[in-house]
């Protein structure tokens, strides 16, 4: 297959680019290279003759129409992806996650693309106190990020109903692993711990997320892409429900950092208490996550310890201004 993968210079998208090339496919990676897009994430495949890169915005119809030509499938990873940034600047999220998704969908129809896979998130369901969300549950997003992703999902589902477009949506849970921009919980706390900086825990730290390793998330997306039913949604969750404070303690152990670095700070507004996913539907297609959470977390800590050249340059410049805006007055 020739695949258009958007956001392939980001954290999960770059892992999926590697997976697709390893499986023998051709990849066109279209990425705007925002603060989160990093060419180093795909450096090892850049010279592969089956790989090409297009520096463009998914909301630019002309650039997308050109890049999509000859592609059989589209996998849309491109997004503004961080909840805290969405609270500071929702407009960028509407531009990429809603408008960009609609532009890509229209281009895929125009070009006769056989399948459009939208990479979405469990956050569109909102928070759940007990049990786990099924794909048939209503969406009830809490943050500007999850509301924008929900807007993208609704565009995708409407395209199936209105135009009979072949679409599939995956809703992944909180993802971790190498090459994740150090603004989300795990890479932020690991790199802060390695630098001897504070670990800012929001509120009581007893919020729960369902963690999945990036490689397991990618095999889930791959399974839904190849075997999923047109018009269907598939939850992709690791089944690892861990409170934030427990992850924080484990990171301190794994890095050998001083437990006194933990600082409880003002909670995030609209903070979802718990996420949990029922993955029966995707497992029925033969998928299961392969990674043990604790081993995968330890391997992730090792990766950050071994690759300061990847994250140290990021944690300067624009990042420092963001960090001050986000945590300075907390
Ligand atoms: P990321 O922030 O690491 O990467 C996003 C990529 O998209 C970057 O390379 C960026 O340059 C690119 N991009 C942003 N706006 C663009 C635009 N307008 N046009 C073209 N490219 C653009 O994100 P990630 O964590 O790898 O997440 C990838 C996808 O997975 C997103 O759709 C996200 O909503 C979803 N998701 C992420 C998680 C998670 O925990 N990280 C969990 C579930 C779902
Ligand atoms: P995050 O990685 O931002 O993912 P999401 O908000 O999309 O689930 O946050 C994961 C959890 O960690 C969430 O409950 C918020 C919390 N958190 C902190 O306590 N401190 C932080 O500095 C960050 C970034 C997150």
Short mmCIF file of C-alpha atoms and ligand atoms in Angstrom, two decimals, residues 6-14 30-38 41 56-59 76-82 95-97 100 118-123 145 149 170-176 179-181 183-184 211-212 217 221, ligand 1:
data_model
loop_
_atom_site.label_atom_id
_atom_site.label_comp_id
_atom_site.label_asym_id
_atom_site.label_seq_id
_atom_site.Cartn_x
_atom_site.Cartn_y
_atom_site.Cartn_z
CA UNK A 6 -0.04 12.75 8.78
CA UNK A 7 1.79 13.89 11.91
CA UNK A 8 4.48 11.28 11.26
CA UNK A 9 7.15 13.44 12.90
CA UNK A 10 5.33 13.34 16.24
CA UNK A 11 5.52 10.79 19.03
CA UNK A 12 3.05 8.05 18.01
CA UNK A 13 3.00 8.94 14.30
CA UNK A 14 6.75 8.33 13.99
CA UNK A 30 2.82 14.97 5.82
CA UNK A 31 3.69 17.09 8.84
CA UNK A 32 3.58 20.79 9.62
CA UNK A 33 6.51 20.48 12.06
CA UNK A 34 4.89 22.33 14.92
CA UNK A 35 6.76 22.55 18.24
CA UNK A 36 5.89 18.83 18.71
CA UNK A 37 7.05 17.69 15.26
CA UNK A 38 10.66 16.56 15.22
CA UNK A 41 11.98 11.07 15.16
CA UNK A 56 2.57 21.01 5.04
CA UNK A 57 -0.51 21.75 7.11
CA UNK A 58 -3.37 19.21 6.99
CA UNK A 59 -5.73 22.20 6.78
CA UNK A 76 -4.43 10.92 10.43
CA UNK A 77 -2.18 11.40 13.47
CA UNK A 78 -1.68 15.14 12.96
CA UNK A 79 -3.10 17.04 15.90
CA UNK A 80 -2.51 19.53 18.60
CA UNK A 81 -2.38 16.95 21.37
CA UNK A 82 -1.75 18.47 24.80
CA UNK A 95 -7.67 24.64 13.34
CA UNK A 96 -5.87 21.29 13.21
CA UNK A 97 -8.10 18.80 15.02
CA UNK A 100 -7.68 19.97 9.37
CA UNK A 118 -8.75 8.83 12.22
CA UNK A 119 -6.50 8.51 15.27
CA UNK A 120 -8.60 9.75 18.16
CA UNK A 121 -8.49 9.56 21.94
CA UNK A 122 -10.38 8.09 24.89
CA UNK A 123 -10.65 11.66 26.19
CA UNK A 145 -8.36 19.41 23.33
CA UNK A 149 -10.85 15.73 18.86
CA UNK A 170 -9.46 4.49 16.86
CA UNK A 171 -9.70 5.94 20.37
CA UNK A 172 -6.42 5.33 22.14
CA UNK A 173 -5.65 5.69 25.81
CA UNK A 174 -2.74 7.61 27.40
CA UNK A 175 0.38 6.62 25.51
CA UNK A 176 4.02 6.57 26.61
CA UNK A 179 10.35 10.27 21.63
CA UNK A 180 7.36 11.76 23.47
CA UNK A 181 7.63 15.54 23.77
CA UNK A 183 5.22 18.16 28.23
CA UNK A 184 3.02 15.12 29.02
CA UNK A 211 -1.61 3.59 29.98
CA UNK A 212 -0.47 1.96 26.75
CA UNK A 217 -1.05 1.66 20.38
CA UNK A 221 -4.31 1.18 14.93
P1 LIG B 1 2.40 14.82 19.00
O1 LIG B 1 1.95 16.12 19.58
O2 LIG B 1 3.65 14.17 19.50
O3 LIG B 1 2.59 14.99 17.42
C1 LIG B 1 1.67 15.65 16.62
C2 LIG B 1 2.29 15.77 15.22
O4 LIG B 1 1.31 16.40 14.36
C3 LIG B 1 3.55 16.63 15.20
O5 LIG B 1 4.53 16.00 14.39
C4 LIG B 1 3.07 17.94 14.57
O6 LIG B 1 4.09 18.63 13.88
C5 LIG B 1 1.98 17.44 13.65
N1 LIG B 1 0.98 18.47 13.36
C6 LIG B 1 0.33 19.28 14.25
N2 LIG B 1 -0.51 20.11 13.60
C7 LIG B 1 -0.41 19.81 12.27
C8 LIG B 1 -1.04 20.31 11.10
N3 LIG B 1 -1.94 21.30 11.15
N4 LIG B 1 -0.71 19.76 9.92
C9 LIG B 1 0.23 18.77 9.84
N5 LIG B 1 0.86 18.27 10.91
C10 LIG B 1 0.54 18.78 12.12
O7 LIG B 1 1.15 13.87 19.13
P2 LIG B 1 1.06 12.33 19.55
O8 LIG B 1 1.10 12.25 21.01
O9 LIG B 1 1.98 11.54 18.71
O10 LIG B 1 -0.45 12.03 19.12
C11 LIG B 1 -0.74 11.61 17.79
C12 LIG B 1 -2.23 11.41 17.67
O11 LIG B 1 -2.67 10.45 18.62
C13 LIG B 1 -3.05 12.67 17.93
O12 LIG B 1 -4.11 12.71 17.00
C14 LIG B 1 -3.57 12.48 19.34
O13 LIG B 1 -4.81 13.13 19.52
C15 LIG B 1 -3.72 10.97 19.40
N6 LIG B 1 -3.60 10.38 20.75
C16 LIG B 1 -2.50 10.66 21.52
C17 LIG B 1 -2.40 10.07 22.77
C18 LIG B 1 -1.22 10.34 23.66
O14 LIG B 1 -1.24 9.93 24.84
N7 LIG B 1 -0.16 10.97 23.20
C19 LIG B 1 -3.41 9.22 23.23
C20 LIG B 1 -4.51 8.96 22.41
C21 LIG B 1 -4.59 9.54 21.16
#
